[in-house]
C-alpha atoms as one frame of an Amber mdcrd trajectory, in Angstrom:
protein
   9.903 -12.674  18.231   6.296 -12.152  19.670   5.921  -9.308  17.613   7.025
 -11.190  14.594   4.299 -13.606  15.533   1.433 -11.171  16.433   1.937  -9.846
  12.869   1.604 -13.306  11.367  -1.326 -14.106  13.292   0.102 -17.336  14.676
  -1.963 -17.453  17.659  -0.587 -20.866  19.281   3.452 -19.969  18.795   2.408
 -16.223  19.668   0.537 -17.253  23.040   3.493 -19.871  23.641   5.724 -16.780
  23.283   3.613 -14.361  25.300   3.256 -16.348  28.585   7.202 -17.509  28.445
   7.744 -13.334  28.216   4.847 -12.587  30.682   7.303 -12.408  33.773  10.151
 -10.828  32.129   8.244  -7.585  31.012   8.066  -9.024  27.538   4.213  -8.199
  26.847   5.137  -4.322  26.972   7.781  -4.555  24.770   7.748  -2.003  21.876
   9.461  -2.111  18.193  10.689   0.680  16.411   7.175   2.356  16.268   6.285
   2.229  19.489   3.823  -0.738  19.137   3.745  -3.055  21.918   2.570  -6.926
  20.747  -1.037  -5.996  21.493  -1.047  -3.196  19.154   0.975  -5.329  16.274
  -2.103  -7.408  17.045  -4.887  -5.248  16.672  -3.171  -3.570  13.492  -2.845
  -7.406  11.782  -6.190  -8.300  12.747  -5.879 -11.095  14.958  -8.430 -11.308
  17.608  -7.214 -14.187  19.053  -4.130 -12.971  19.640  -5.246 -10.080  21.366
  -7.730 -11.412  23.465  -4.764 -13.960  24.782  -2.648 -10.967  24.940  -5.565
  -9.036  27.522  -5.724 -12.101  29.143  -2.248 -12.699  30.347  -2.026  -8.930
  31.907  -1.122  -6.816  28.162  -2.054  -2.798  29.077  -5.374  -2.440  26.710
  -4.127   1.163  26.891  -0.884   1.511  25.460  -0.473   4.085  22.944   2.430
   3.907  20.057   4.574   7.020  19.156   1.862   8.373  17.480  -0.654   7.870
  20.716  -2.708   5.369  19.025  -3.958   2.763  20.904  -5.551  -0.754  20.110
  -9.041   0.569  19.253  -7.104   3.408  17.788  -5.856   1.035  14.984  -8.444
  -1.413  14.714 -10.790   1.639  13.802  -8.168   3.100  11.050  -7.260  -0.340
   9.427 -10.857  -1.060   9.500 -10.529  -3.971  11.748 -14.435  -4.591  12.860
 -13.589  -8.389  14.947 -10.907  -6.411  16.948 -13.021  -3.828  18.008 -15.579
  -6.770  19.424 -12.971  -7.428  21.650 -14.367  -4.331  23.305 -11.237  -2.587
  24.337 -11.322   0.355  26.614  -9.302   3.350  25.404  -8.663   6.405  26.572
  -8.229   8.552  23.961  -4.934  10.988  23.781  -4.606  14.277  22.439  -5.490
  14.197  18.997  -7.983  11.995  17.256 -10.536  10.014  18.777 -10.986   6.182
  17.518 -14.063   7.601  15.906 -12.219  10.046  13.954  -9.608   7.664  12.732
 -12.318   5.156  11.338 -14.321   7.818   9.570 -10.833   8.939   7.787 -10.050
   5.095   7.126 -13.679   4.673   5.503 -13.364   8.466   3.682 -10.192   6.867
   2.513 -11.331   3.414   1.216 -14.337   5.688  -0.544 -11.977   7.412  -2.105
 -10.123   4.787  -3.154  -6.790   5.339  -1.179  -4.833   4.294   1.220  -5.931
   4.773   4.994  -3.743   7.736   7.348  -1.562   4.453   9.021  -0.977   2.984
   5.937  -1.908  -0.863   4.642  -2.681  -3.917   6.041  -0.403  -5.586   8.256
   1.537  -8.521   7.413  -0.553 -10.928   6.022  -4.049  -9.609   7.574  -6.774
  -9.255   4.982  -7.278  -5.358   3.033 -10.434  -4.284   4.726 -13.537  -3.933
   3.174 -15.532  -0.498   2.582 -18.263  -2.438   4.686 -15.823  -3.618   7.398
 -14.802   0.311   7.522 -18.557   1.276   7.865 -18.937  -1.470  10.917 -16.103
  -0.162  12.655 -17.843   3.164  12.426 -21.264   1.731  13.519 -19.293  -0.158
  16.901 -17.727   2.651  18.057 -20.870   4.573  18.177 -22.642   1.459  19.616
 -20.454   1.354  22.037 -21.014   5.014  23.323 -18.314   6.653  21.454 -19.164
  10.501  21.599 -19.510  11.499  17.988 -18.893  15.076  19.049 -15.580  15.058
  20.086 -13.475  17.543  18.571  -9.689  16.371  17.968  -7.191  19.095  19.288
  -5.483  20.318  16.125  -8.093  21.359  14.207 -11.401  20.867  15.988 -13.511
  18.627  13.762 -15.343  16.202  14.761 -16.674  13.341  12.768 -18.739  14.875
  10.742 -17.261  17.396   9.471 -14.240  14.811   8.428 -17.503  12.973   6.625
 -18.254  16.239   5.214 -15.094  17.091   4.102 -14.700  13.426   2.456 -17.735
  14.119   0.638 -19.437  10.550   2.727 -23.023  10.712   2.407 -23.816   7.435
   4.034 -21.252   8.536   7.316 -22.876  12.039   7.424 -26.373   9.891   7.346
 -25.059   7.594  10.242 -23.389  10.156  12.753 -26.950  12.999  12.111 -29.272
   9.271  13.142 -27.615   8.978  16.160 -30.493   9.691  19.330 -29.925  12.941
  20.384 -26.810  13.988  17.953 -28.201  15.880  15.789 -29.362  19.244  17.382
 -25.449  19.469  18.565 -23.473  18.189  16.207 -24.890  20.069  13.203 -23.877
  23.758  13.828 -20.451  22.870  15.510 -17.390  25.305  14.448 -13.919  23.573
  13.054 -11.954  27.132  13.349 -15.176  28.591  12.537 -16.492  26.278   9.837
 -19.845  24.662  10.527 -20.439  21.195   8.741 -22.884  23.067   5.784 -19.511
  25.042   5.335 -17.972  22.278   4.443 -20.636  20.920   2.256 -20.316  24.387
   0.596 -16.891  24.218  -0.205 -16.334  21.259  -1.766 -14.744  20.755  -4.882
 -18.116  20.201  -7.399 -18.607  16.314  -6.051 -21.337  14.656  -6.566 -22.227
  14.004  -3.087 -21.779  17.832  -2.666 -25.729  18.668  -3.130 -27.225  15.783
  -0.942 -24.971  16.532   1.518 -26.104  20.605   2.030 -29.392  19.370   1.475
 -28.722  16.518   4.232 -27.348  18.968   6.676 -29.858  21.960   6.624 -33.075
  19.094   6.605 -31.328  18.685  10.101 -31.224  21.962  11.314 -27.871  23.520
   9.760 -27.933  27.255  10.032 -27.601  28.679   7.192 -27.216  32.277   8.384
 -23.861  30.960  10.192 -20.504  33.069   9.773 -17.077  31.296   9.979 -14.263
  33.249  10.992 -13.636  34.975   7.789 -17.432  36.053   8.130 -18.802  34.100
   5.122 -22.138  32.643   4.906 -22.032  29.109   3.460 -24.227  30.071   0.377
 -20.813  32.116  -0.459 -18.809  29.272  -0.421 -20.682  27.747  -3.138 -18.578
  26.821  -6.578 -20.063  29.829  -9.003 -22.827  28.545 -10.774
């Protein structure tokens, strides 16, 4: 039932609900996902609901069968009001909150459908812009944009590379001090300006390379297969 009402964002009946269960266990409770109510919460958008939740003792950590966590979901549904709440996460193998928001905003570019899926119940279908602010709190509040998830090694830029995002790749290269390390890191030996290369004849394929080397990509970098990223380039 308290999941039922976290997803409908019925914050009365749902805190009701939540300090009945409180004793009984019934705020870690998980449905067939492995989302307790606080994550059903932070996936449907209801700040209220979560910050009761926190309140009455919820674990801001918990992780769902997939290891996401609140801040993990808020940041992929594009959720900017849940990630005021200001939850602490630690992040678990995989993908950082930071990666999952520049994949929801690559997505919502792109004009599909974000890597968890659609909204939640009746929460609103995030905006591009409420995408881009989720992007802009995490790094606000200190998330390191140079964390590499552990399956492929990219870090956010090279997703906002990849996803041909200009205004992303503009964001995460502004960032005091980011720069000078982020712009040369390897994804299984692909630097961000390989990335650039290889795309697909976008239009945001030129700004981009021209983005990157202005701040400082190394052209004269080898990925594993030894190619330059001028090789990469479509022919013509």
């Amino acid at each position: 039932l308290l999941h039922v009402l976290c997803a409908g964002g019925l914050r009365a009946p749902a805190r009701a609900a939540a300090e009945a269960l409180r004793d009984l266990g019934g705020l870690e409770m998980r449905e067939h996902l492995g989302k307790t109510p606080l994550l059903v919460a932070a996936a449907a958008a209801a700040p209220g609901i979560v910050r009761d939740l926190l309140v009455l003792g919820a674990d801001p950590d918990a992780a769902d069968h997939g290891g996401r966590t609140a801040l993990h979901l808020a940041a992929a549904y594009g959720h900017p009001k849940i990630l005021q709440v200001r939850l602490q996460s630690q992040n678990p193998p995989g993908q950082t909150p930071l990666h999952c928001a520049v994949l929801a905003h690559n997505a919502s570019l792109q004009g599909g459908t974000t890597p968890v899926g659609g909204p939640v119940g009746g929460s609103p279908t995030p905006t591009l812009q409420d995408r881009l602010r989720c992007v802009e709190l995490l790094l606000h509040m200190g998330a390191d944009s140079s964390s590499q998830d552990t399956k492929s090694s990219l870090t956010a830029l090279h997703l906002a590379v990849r996803g041909g995002n200009l205004a992303l790749a503009h964001l995460l290269l502004r960032q005091p001090g980011a720069a000078p390390r982020l712009v040369n890191m390897k994804a299984h030996g692909n630097t961000p300006l390989h990335m650039a290369a290889a795309l697909p004849g976008t239009p945001s394929q030129e700004p981009l390379v021209r983005l990157l080397l202005a701040w400082g990509a190394d052209p004269s970098a080898r990925n594993l297969e030894h190619d330059l990223p001028q090789g990469l380039l479509p022919p013509g």
